[in-house]
Amino acid sequence: GCTFEEDGDLNQCEYSQGVEDDFEWELIRSYLLPHLTSDLPHGSYLMVNSSQHNPGQKAHILFQTLSENDTHCLQFSYFMYSRDGHSPGTLNVFVKVNGGPLGSVVWNVSGSHGRQWHQVELAVSMFWPNEYQVLFEAVISNERHGYLGLDDILLLNYPCSKAPHFSRLGDVEVNAGQNATFQCVAAGKASETERFLMQKQNGVVIPTVSVKHISHRRFLATFQLDQVSKGDQDLYRCVTQSSRGSGVSNFAELIVKEPPTPIAPPQLLRAGSTYLIIQLNTNSIIGDGPIVRKEIEYRMTSGPWSEVHAVNMQTYKLWHLDPDTEYEISVLLTRPGDGGTGKPGPPLISRTKCAEPMRAPKGLAFAEIQSRQLILQWEPLGYNLTRCHTYTVTLCYRYAVGTGHNQTFRECVKMEHSTNRYTIKNLLPYKNVHVKLILSNPEGRKEGKEMIFQTDEDVPGGIASESLTFTPLEDMIFLKWEEPVEPNGLITQYEISYQSIESSDPAVNVPGPRRTVSKLRNETYHVFSNLHPGTTYLFSVRARTGKGFGQTALTEITTNISAPSFDYGDIPSPLGESDSTITVLLRPAQGRGAPISTYQVIVEEDRPKKVKRELGGPECFPVPLTFDDAMSRGLVHYFGAELSPSSLTEARPFTVGDNQTYSGYWNPPLEPKKAYLIYFQAMSNLKGETRLNCIRIARKAACKESKRPLEVSQHSEEMGLILGICAGGLVVLIILLGAIIVVIRKG
Ligand SMILES: *[C@@H]1O[C@H](CO)[C@@H](O)[C@H](O)[C@H]1NC(C)=O
Ligand SMILES: *[C@@H]1O[C@H](CO)[C@@H](O)[C@H](O)[C@H]1NC(C)=O
Ligand SMILES: *[C@@H]1O[C@H](CO)[C@@H](O)[C@H](O)[C@H]1NC(C)=O
Ligand SMILES: *[C@@H]1O[C@H](CO)[C@@H](O)[C@H](O)[C@H]1NC(C)=O
Ligand SMILES: *[C@@H]1O[C@H](CO)[C@@H](O)[C@H](O)[C@H]1NC(C)=O
Ligand SMILES: *[C@@H]1O[C@H](CO)[C@@H](O)[C@H](O)[C@H]1NC(C)=O
């Protein structure tokens, strides 16, 4: 040690003045200075006279370098005094390790501490082969008063009694970002005012977190560095401070390890629609090893979540991914220790392939059906169905346009992406339209079930005029038509309306009332009865569906003319009779369909053997025959008169046998001995067609039978028989006629 005395001890003292300071400590030997101020004690020691230096100026003294093998204690005494009580300056003690930087002050004192020496101990736990050097520094105060003294710097080979000794402080390795903890265990006596602190070799001082006694004279000081980074990597030591001394531990290293991160992104080996196979590509890393765990972190580029999978091999297959989706995959590497997982490496950005569509779009239904268009809709398509962001929805439809085999209209329309609605236009009414939806993407297509929609009915098309066929009779018309070429639905009925527009019968008022007939769908014909003969009717025929009537087909049909009719109830009694004449009442006949063109009076000899004329009826006398012609041809009847209609506008008597000539027909006197039948015949004529009707209006008996009334029963038995047969025939004829009418009505 250094006592600074003049005897042999001086050889043992190795100290040196600092070179990077402002002034030197002075060696004082009081016995050599008889006028030494009484402020200073006697003896030999190192001294600093504050008044001779400027504030802040420093003087260093370095004690010898120490490299001890055993516990030891470094002791020294200081003196700090100014008469007026001002501080002469500060005495700082540094422990410089292994020739390193000065570091922080391990002990210091300032102020005026009386005119006496104070003993201080330094317990430095630093051993061979490490070495350390103690440096004393005097710093001049602003007051520049008084003196600093330093004496008896001794190395003792036993523990300090006033400062605790630290156990060896171990190195601490920690991953960056974690908290680093140093635990300093000290043994010895700690005073009440003991300060614990941690020093970094570069000088920064870190205060303690906690100090606790672990047993008698042993205590534990814990220091923590929060979230260390590489910059915190340094040498650290524990220091205790009290006014009586300091304990100083060895420097331990804080090793901050950087968690590893791959330099390159993983490599894609193969991509499927739901998987990605990657190569981790972790041969080059940033940060520190060893790598104890590899993981893959992946997420959808657009998604909020991410997932981490541990990986054992160099390749890894990510399953259950969504098709056609971009993923970011990065590798996580982990080194030992808390927080040993490094930042994710650069990501591989890769997209899965599209997958086949899940199924075809469902829910194809109509939103609105009209007769010529269909508005269809279907479920909105989501990615979960299309399984690809690139897809097309095609709507295909077909319908028959004719009855033929290949007369089918087909069309496929590509839908807009976001739509789930489509209007098919220009359809035909009341048609089955087959519709299906096809969803396709680059990986496949799914075809939906074909659905059938029927367009609504529309009003039917017109009935073709050519399809109207008819058969005119006298007072009936049989009309037949065909279903419209475009029924446009289900024909519910046909409506035929008709009206007389023209008639050759002046008695018929034209135009007549309009009449309408409805027919069922399956009855495309009708018999129109009670018509006027010789009259032109305008027929209009139209079909009807639920939507209404279609266009009308028109045709004009003219009924045939009919034979004139007579207004005789029974055979009237003759107005008068002579031997050679008979006077009858002629009444004008009704023209039916055409006006009466001629009246004729026919005289027929009533021969009992001739049954021919007994019945009157339809067989009239179409061939004009004068009396002379009849005579010459041996016929029993002749035309006794022909009258113009203008001469018979009202009923008038006419005398048969008046020996006159009417329109070239001689009306000769009748032979009294003969019986005659008198017929009245009317004739109509229209466009070359002739209808005639005749009626027997009288019988003139032969003279021998005169005064006898006209009775059939008064003929001979033979006659009665003939009449009976005739009556029977008449009945049969009536029945036959009735039957014919029924047949015609039923069509
Ligand atoms: C200290 O310095 C002051 C001022 O220079 C001087 O007066 C005084 O005598 C010195 N003291 C000693 C012991 O030399
Ligand atoms: C400490 O021990 C080493 C090796 O045994 C020796 O070389 C060295 O001199 C010793 N130091 C002291 C101060 O005795
Ligand atoms: C010792 O030094 C420290 C820091 O260098 C300082 O905060 C403290 O006040 C000093 N103590 C004395 C007694 O001067
Ligand atoms: C698809 O997603 C929609 C909602 O986005 C959901 O309503 C629908 O049920 C899903 N379809 C399937 C097949 O999962
Ligand atoms: C037409 O159909 C109706 C029922 O719809 C039926 O009663 C009628 O007999 C049918 N007519 C013909 C001519 O088939
Ligand atoms: C009929 O008339 C003709 C001449 O017109 C006449 O000669 C004849 O005598 C007449 N007969 C009778 C019966 O009057």
mmCIF file of N, CA and C in Angstrom, residues 248-329:
data_model
loop_
_atom_site.group_PDB
_atom_site.id
_atom_site.type_symbol
_atom_site.label_atom_id
_atom_site.label_comp_id
_atom_site.label_asym_id
_atom_site.label_seq_id
_atom_site.Cartn_x
_atom_site.Cartn_y
_atom_site.Cartn_z
ATOM 1 N N VAL A 248 -17.928 -3.633 -5.535
ATOM 2 C CA VAL A 248 -17.960 -3.589 -7.003
ATOM 3 C C VAL A 248 -17.834 -5.020 -7.512
ATOM 4 N N SER A 249 -18.743 -5.416 -8.342
ATOM 5 C CA SER A 249 -18.681 -6.782 -8.877
ATOM 6 C C SER A 249 -17.851 -6.795 -10.153
ATOM 7 N N ASN A 250 -17.640 -8.014 -10.628
ATOM 8 C CA ASN A 250 -16.984 -8.133 -11.941
ATOM 9 C C ASN A 250 -17.948 -7.656 -13.005
ATOM 10 N N PHE A 251 -17.415 -7.421 -14.178
ATOM 11 C CA PHE A 251 -18.284 -7.093 -15.315
ATOM 12 C C PHE A 251 -18.823 -8.384 -15.916
ATOM 13 N N ALA A 252 -20.123 -8.449 -16.063
ATOM 14 C CA ALA A 252 -20.732 -9.591 -16.755
ATOM 15 C C ALA A 252 -21.277 -9.081 -18.076
ATOM 16 N N GLU A 253 -21.382 -9.984 -19.018
ATOM 17 C CA GLU A 253 -21.813 -9.543 -20.335
ATOM 18 C C GLU A 253 -23.306 -9.765 -20.512
ATOM 19 N N LEU A 254 -23.934 -8.761 -21.039
ATOM 20 C CA LEU A 254 -25.322 -8.944 -21.489
ATOM 21 C C LEU A 254 -25.236 -9.269 -22.975
ATOM 22 N N ILE A 255 -25.633 -10.512 -23.310
ATOM 23 C CA ILE A 255 -25.565 -10.923 -24.713
ATOM 24 C C ILE A 255 -26.984 -10.858 -25.261
ATOM 25 N N VAL A 256 -27.158 -9.999 -26.209
ATOM 26 C CA VAL A 256 -28.500 -9.849 -26.811
ATOM 27 C C VAL A 256 -28.494 -10.575 -28.150
ATOM 28 N N LYS A 257 -29.358 -11.582 -28.250
ATOM 29 C CA LYS A 257 -29.412 -12.365 -29.486
ATOM 30 C C LYS A 257 -30.586 -11.877 -30.324
ATOM 31 N N GLU A 258 -30.318 -11.792 -31.595
ATOM 32 C CA GLU A 258 -31.377 -11.352 -32.504
ATOM 33 C C GLU A 258 -32.128 -12.617 -32.953
ATOM 34 N N PRO A 259 -33.433 -12.710 -32.703
ATOM 35 C CA PRO A 259 -34.163 -13.900 -33.186
ATOM 36 C C PRO A 259 -34.040 -14.015 -34.703
ATOM 37 N N PRO A 260 -33.948 -15.229 -35.183
ATOM 38 C CA PRO A 260 -33.640 -15.408 -36.619
ATOM 39 C C PRO A 260 -34.831 -15.143 -37.531
ATOM 40 N N THR A 261 -34.533 -14.677 -38.699
ATOM 41 C CA THR A 261 -35.548 -14.424 -39.732
ATOM 42 C C THR A 261 -34.968 -14.856 -41.072
ATOM 43 N N PRO A 262 -35.765 -15.561 -41.871
ATOM 44 C CA PRO A 262 -35.218 -15.948 -43.179
ATOM 45 C C PRO A 262 -34.993 -14.710 -44.039
ATOM 46 N N ILE A 263 -34.001 -14.796 -44.887
ATOM 47 C CA ILE A 263 -33.717 -13.665 -45.776
ATOM 48 C C ILE A 263 -34.661 -13.686 -46.966
ATOM 49 N N ALA A 264 -34.953 -14.905 -47.433
ATOM 50 C CA ALA A 264 -35.742 -15.024 -48.670
ATOM 51 C C ALA A 264 -37.119 -15.575 -48.342
ATOM 52 N N PRO A 265 -38.086 -15.264 -49.178
ATOM 53 C CA PRO A 265 -39.417 -15.852 -48.963
ATOM 54 C C PRO A 265 -39.394 -17.347 -49.278
ATOM 55 N N PRO A 266 -40.366 -18.077 -48.759
ATOM 56 C CA PRO A 266 -40.440 -19.490 -49.132
ATOM 57 C C PRO A 266 -40.737 -19.611 -50.622
ATOM 58 N N GLN A 267 -40.460 -20.791 -51.167
ATOM 59 C CA GLN A 267 -40.664 -20.974 -52.605
ATOM 60 C C GLN A 267 -41.867 -21.864 -52.837
ATOM 61 N N LEU A 268 -42.610 -21.500 -53.851
ATOM 62 C CA LEU A 268 -43.802 -22.283 -54.199
ATOM 63 C C LEU A 268 -43.369 -23.479 -55.043
ATOM 64 N N LEU A 269 -43.735 -24.677 -54.591
ATOM 65 C CA LEU A 269 -43.433 -25.862 -55.391
ATOM 66 C C LEU A 269 -44.623 -26.218 -56.276
ATOM 67 N N ARG A 270 -45.835 -26.137 -55.700
ATOM 68 C CA ARG A 270 -47.007 -26.499 -56.489
ATOM 69 C C ARG A 270 -48.233 -25.811 -55.884
ATOM 70 N N ALA A 271 -49.156 -25.449 -56.747
ATOM 71 C CA ALA A 271 -50.398 -24.827 -56.282
ATOM 72 C C ALA A 271 -51.575 -25.634 -56.788
ATOM 73 N N GLY A 272 -52.480 -25.938 -55.906
ATOM 74 C CA GLY A 272 -53.742 -26.575 -56.287
ATOM 75 C C GLY A 272 -54.862 -25.629 -55.943
ATOM 76 N N SER A 273 -56.073 -26.122 -56.061
ATOM 77 C CA SER A 273 -57.182 -25.216 -55.763
ATOM 78 C C SER A 273 -57.381 -25.058 -54.261
ATOM 79 N N THR A 274 -56.994 -26.088 -53.495
ATOM 80 C CA THR A 274 -57.175 -25.949 -52.040
ATOM 81 C C THR A 274 -55.872 -26.161 -51.291
ATOM 82 N N TYR A 275 -54.773 -26.233 -52.010
ATOM 83 C CA TYR A 275 -53.509 -26.420 -51.292
ATOM 84 C C TYR A 275 -52.387 -25.676 -51.992
ATOM 85 N N LEU A 276 -51.327 -25.476 -51.217
ATOM 86 C CA LEU A 276 -50.110 -24.898 -51.758
ATOM 87 C C LEU A 276 -48.970 -25.695 -51.144
ATOM 88 N N ILE A 277 -48.053 -26.144 -51.973
ATOM 89 C CA ILE A 277 -46.887 -26.846 -51.433
ATOM 90 C C ILE A 277 -45.713 -25.893 -51.563
ATOM 91 N N ILE A 278 -45.033 -25.698 -50.438
ATOM 92 C CA ILE A 278 -43.944 -24.723 -50.466
ATOM 93 C C ILE A 278 -42.661 -25.325 -49.893
ATOM 94 N N GLN A 279 -41.607 -24.689 -50.280
ATOM 95 C CA GLN A 279 -40.279 -25.026 -49.784
ATOM 96 C C GLN A 279 -39.920 -23.885 -48.846
ATOM 97 N N LEU A 280 -39.440 -24.241 -47.615
ATOM 98 C CA LEU A 280 -39.266 -23.179 -46.615
ATOM 99 C C LEU A 280 -38.164 -22.197 -46.974
ATOM 100 N N ASN A 281 -37.113 -22.696 -47.609
ATOM 101 C CA ASN A 281 -36.066 -21.801 -48.096
ATOM 102 C C ASN A 281 -35.427 -21.011 -46.959
ATOM 103 N N THR A 282 -34.954 -21.748 -45.961
ATOM 104 C CA THR A 282 -34.430 -21.074 -44.767
ATOM 105 C C THR A 282 -32.918 -21.231 -44.644
ATOM 106 N N ASN A 283 -32.247 -21.440 -45.739
ATOM 107 C CA ASN A 283 -30.798 -21.625 -45.615
ATOM 108 C C ASN A 283 -30.084 -20.332 -45.224
ATOM 109 N N SER A 284 -30.609 -19.238 -45.646
ATOM 110 C CA SER A 284 -29.977 -17.970 -45.254
ATOM 111 C C SER A 284 -30.890 -17.248 -44.278
ATOM 112 N N ILE A 285 -30.302 -16.849 -43.173
ATOM 113 C CA ILE A 285 -31.116 -16.153 -42.178
ATOM 114 C C ILE A 285 -30.422 -14.875 -41.729
ATOM 115 N N ILE A 286 -31.244 -13.987 -41.219
ATOM 116 C CA ILE A 286 -30.723 -12.825 -40.501
ATOM 117 C C ILE A 286 -30.961 -13.154 -39.044
ATOM 118 N N GLY A 287 -30.055 -12.749 -38.152
ATOM 119 C CA GLY A 287 -30.260 -13.008 -36.744
ATOM 120 C C GLY A 287 -29.400 -14.174 -36.289
ATOM 121 N N ASP A 288 -29.662 -14.619 -35.071
ATOM 122 C CA ASP A 288 -28.803 -15.608 -34.442
ATOM 123 C C ASP A 288 -29.492 -16.960 -34.369
ATOM 124 N N GLY A 289 -28.686 -17.993 -34.504
ATOM 125 C CA GLY A 289 -29.157 -19.352 -34.312
ATOM 126 C C GLY A 289 -29.016 -19.721 -32.855
ATOM 127 N N PRO A 290 -29.128 -20.936 -32.479
ATOM 128 C CA PRO A 290 -29.532 -22.022 -33.364
ATOM 129 C C PRO A 290 -31.047 -22.015 -33.565
ATOM 130 N N ILE A 291 -31.471 -22.567 -34.672
ATOM 131 C CA ILE A 291 -32.901 -22.603 -34.959
ATOM 132 C C ILE A 291 -33.474 -23.850 -34.317
ATOM 133 N N VAL A 292 -34.386 -23.662 -33.412
ATOM 134 C CA VAL A 292 -34.973 -24.814 -32.728
ATOM 135 C C VAL A 292 -36.377 -25.102 -33.222
ATOM 136 N N ARG A 293 -36.973 -24.165 -33.950
ATOM 137 C CA ARG A 293 -38.338 -24.426 -34.424
ATOM 138 C C ARG A 293 -38.574 -23.614 -35.695
ATOM 139 N N LYS A 294 -39.306 -24.267 -36.618
ATOM 140 C CA LYS A 294 -39.694 -23.562 -37.843
ATOM 141 C C LYS A 294 -41.212 -23.595 -37.926
ATOM 142 N N GLU A 295 -41.747 -22.482 -38.320
ATOM 143 C CA GLU A 295 -43.200 -22.417 -38.445
ATOM 144 C C GLU A 295 -43.552 -21.662 -39.721
ATOM 145 N N ILE A 296 -44.764 -21.918 -40.141
ATOM 146 C CA ILE A 296 -45.264 -21.203 -41.316
ATOM 147 C C ILE A 296 -46.421 -20.347 -40.870
ATOM 148 N N GLU A 297 -46.356 -19.119 -41.228
ATOM 149 C CA GLU A 297 -47.482 -18.243 -40.934
ATOM 150 C C GLU A 297 -48.122 -17.898 -42.268
ATOM 151 N N TYR A 298 -49.409 -18.104 -42.387
ATOM 152 C CA TYR A 298 -50.061 -17.761 -43.646
ATOM 153 C C TYR A 298 -51.385 -17.082 -43.381
ATOM 154 N N ARG A 299 -51.777 -16.290 -44.344
ATOM 155 C CA ARG A 299 -53.051 -15.609 -44.239
ATOM 156 C C ARG A 299 -53.515 -15.235 -45.638
ATOM 157 N N MET A 300 -54.800 -15.034 -45.728
ATOM 158 C CA MET A 300 -55.330 -14.514 -46.977
ATOM 159 C C MET A 300 -54.865 -13.076 -47.105
ATOM 160 N N THR A 301 -54.441 -12.709 -48.266
ATOM 161 C CA THR A 301 -53.978 -11.335 -48.451
ATOM 162 C C THR A 301 -55.053 -10.341 -48.011
ATOM 163 N N SER A 302 -56.297 -10.700 -48.292
ATOM 164 C CA SER A 302 -57.378 -9.772 -47.969
ATOM 165 C C SER A 302 -58.025 -10.107 -46.638
ATOM 166 N N GLY A 303 -57.548 -11.119 -45.978
ATOM 167 C CA GLY A 303 -58.264 -11.574 -44.788
ATOM 168 C C GLY A 303 -57.697 -11.022 -43.502
ATOM 169 N N PRO A 304 -58.472 -11.085 -42.459
ATOM 170 C CA PRO A 304 -58.040 -10.516 -41.197
ATOM 171 C C PRO A 304 -57.241 -11.502 -40.341
ATOM 172 N N TRP A 305 -57.408 -12.763 -40.618
ATOM 173 C CA TRP A 305 -56.809 -13.740 -39.708
ATOM 174 C C TRP A 305 -55.490 -14.245 -40.260
ATOM 175 N N SER A 306 -54.719 -14.866 -39.390
ATOM 176 C CA SER A 306 -53.559 -15.596 -39.865
ATOM 177 C C SER A 306 -53.409 -16.822 -38.997
ATOM 178 N N GLU A 307 -52.714 -17.790 -39.511
ATOM 179 C CA GLU A 307 -52.581 -19.054 -38.817
ATOM 180 C C GLU A 307 -51.119 -19.454 -38.853
ATOM 181 N N VAL A 308 -50.698 -20.169 -37.817
ATOM 182 C CA VAL A 308 -49.302 -20.587 -37.746
ATOM 183 C C VAL A 308 -49.264 -22.102 -37.609
ATOM 184 N N HIS A 309 -48.475 -22.730 -38.437
ATOM 185 C CA HIS A 309 -48.306 -24.183 -38.360
ATOM 186 C C HIS A 309 -46.828 -24.500 -38.132
ATOM 187 N N ALA A 310 -46.587 -25.434 -37.220
ATOM 188 C CA ALA A 310 -45.202 -25.878 -37.020
ATOM 189 C C ALA A 310 -44.824 -26.794 -38.174
ATOM 190 N N VAL A 311 -43.588 -26.732 -38.579
ATOM 191 C CA VAL A 311 -43.126 -27.497 -39.738
ATOM 192 C C VAL A 311 -41.884 -28.281 -39.364
ATOM 193 N N ASN A 312 -41.860 -29.537 -39.750
ATOM 194 C CA ASN A 312 -40.708 -30.371 -39.423
ATOM 195 C C ASN A 312 -39.771 -30.553 -40.609
ATOM 196 N N MET A 313 -40.312 -30.379 -41.785
ATOM 197 C CA MET A 313 -39.504 -30.696 -42.948
ATOM 198 C C MET A 313 -39.249 -29.423 -43.763
ATOM 199 N N GLN A 314 -38.510 -29.618 -44.820
ATOM 200 C CA GLN A 314 -38.170 -28.459 -45.645
ATOM 201 C C GLN A 314 -39.318 -28.068 -46.574
ATOM 202 N N THR A 315 -40.252 -29.026 -46.803
ATOM 203 C CA THR A 315 -41.415 -28.678 -47.625
ATOM 204 C C THR A 315 -42.649 -28.805 -46.758
ATOM 205 N N TYR A 316 -43.635 -28.079 -47.156
ATOM 206 C CA TYR A 316 -44.860 -28.135 -46.362
ATOM 207 C C TYR A 316 -46.052 -27.910 -47.271
ATOM 208 N N LYS A 317 -47.112 -28.629 -46.944
ATOM 209 C CA LYS A 317 -48.330 -28.502 -47.738
ATOM 210 C C LYS A 317 -49.386 -27.821 -46.878
ATOM 211 N N LEU A 318 -49.868 -26.719 -47.368
ATOM 212 C CA LEU A 318 -50.966 -26.011 -46.675
ATOM 213 C C LEU A 318 -52.282 -26.526 -47.247
ATOM 214 N N TRP A 319 -53.091 -27.031 -46.356
ATOM 215 C CA TRP A 319 -54.362 -27.640 -46.773
ATOM 216 C C TRP A 319 -55.515 -26.682 -46.587
ATOM 217 N N HIS A 320 -56.651 -27.123 -47.095
ATOM 218 C CA HIS A 320 -57.935 -26.483 -46.793
ATOM 219 C C HIS A 320 -57.930 -24.996 -47.110
ATOM 220 N N LEU A 321 -57.287 -24.670 -48.176
ATOM 221 C CA LEU A 321 -57.294 -23.261 -48.575
ATOM 222 C C LEU A 321 -58.502 -23.003 -49.462
ATOM 223 N N ASP A 322 -58.804 -21.771 -49.618
ATOM 224 C CA ASP A 322 -59.912 -21.403 -50.505
ATOM 225 C C ASP A 322 -59.387 -21.301 -51.933
ATOM 226 N N PRO A 323 -60.170 -21.740 -52.874
ATOM 227 C CA PRO A 323 -59.705 -21.658 -54.265
ATOM 228 C C PRO A 323 -59.624 -20.206 -54.739
ATOM 229 N N ASP A 324 -58.788 -20.012 -55.723
ATOM 230 C CA ASP A 324 -58.660 -18.712 -56.384
ATOM 231 C C ASP A 324 -58.515 -17.577 -55.378
ATOM 232 N N THR A 325 -57.640 -17.790 -54.427
ATOM 233 C CA THR A 325 -57.477 -16.815 -53.364
ATOM 234 C C THR A 325 -55.983 -16.585 -53.157
ATOM 235 N N GLU A 326 -55.648 -15.345 -52.912
ATOM 236 C CA GLU A 326 -54.248 -15.024 -52.725
ATOM 237 C C GLU A 326 -53.861 -15.176 -51.262
ATOM 238 N N TYR A 327 -52.769 -15.846 -51.055
ATOM 239 C CA TYR A 327 -52.265 -16.055 -49.696
ATOM 240 C C TYR A 327 -50.876 -15.465 -49.575
ATOM 241 N N GLU A 328 -50.587 -15.060 -48.357
ATOM 242 C CA GLU A 328 -49.232 -14.612 -48.042
ATOM 243 C C GLU A 328 -48.670 -15.600 -47.039
ATOM 244 N N ILE A 329 -47.532 -16.161 -47.391
ATOM 245 C CA ILE A 329 -46.962 -17.195 -46.542
ATOM 246 C C ILE A 329 -45.559 -16.764 -46.169
#
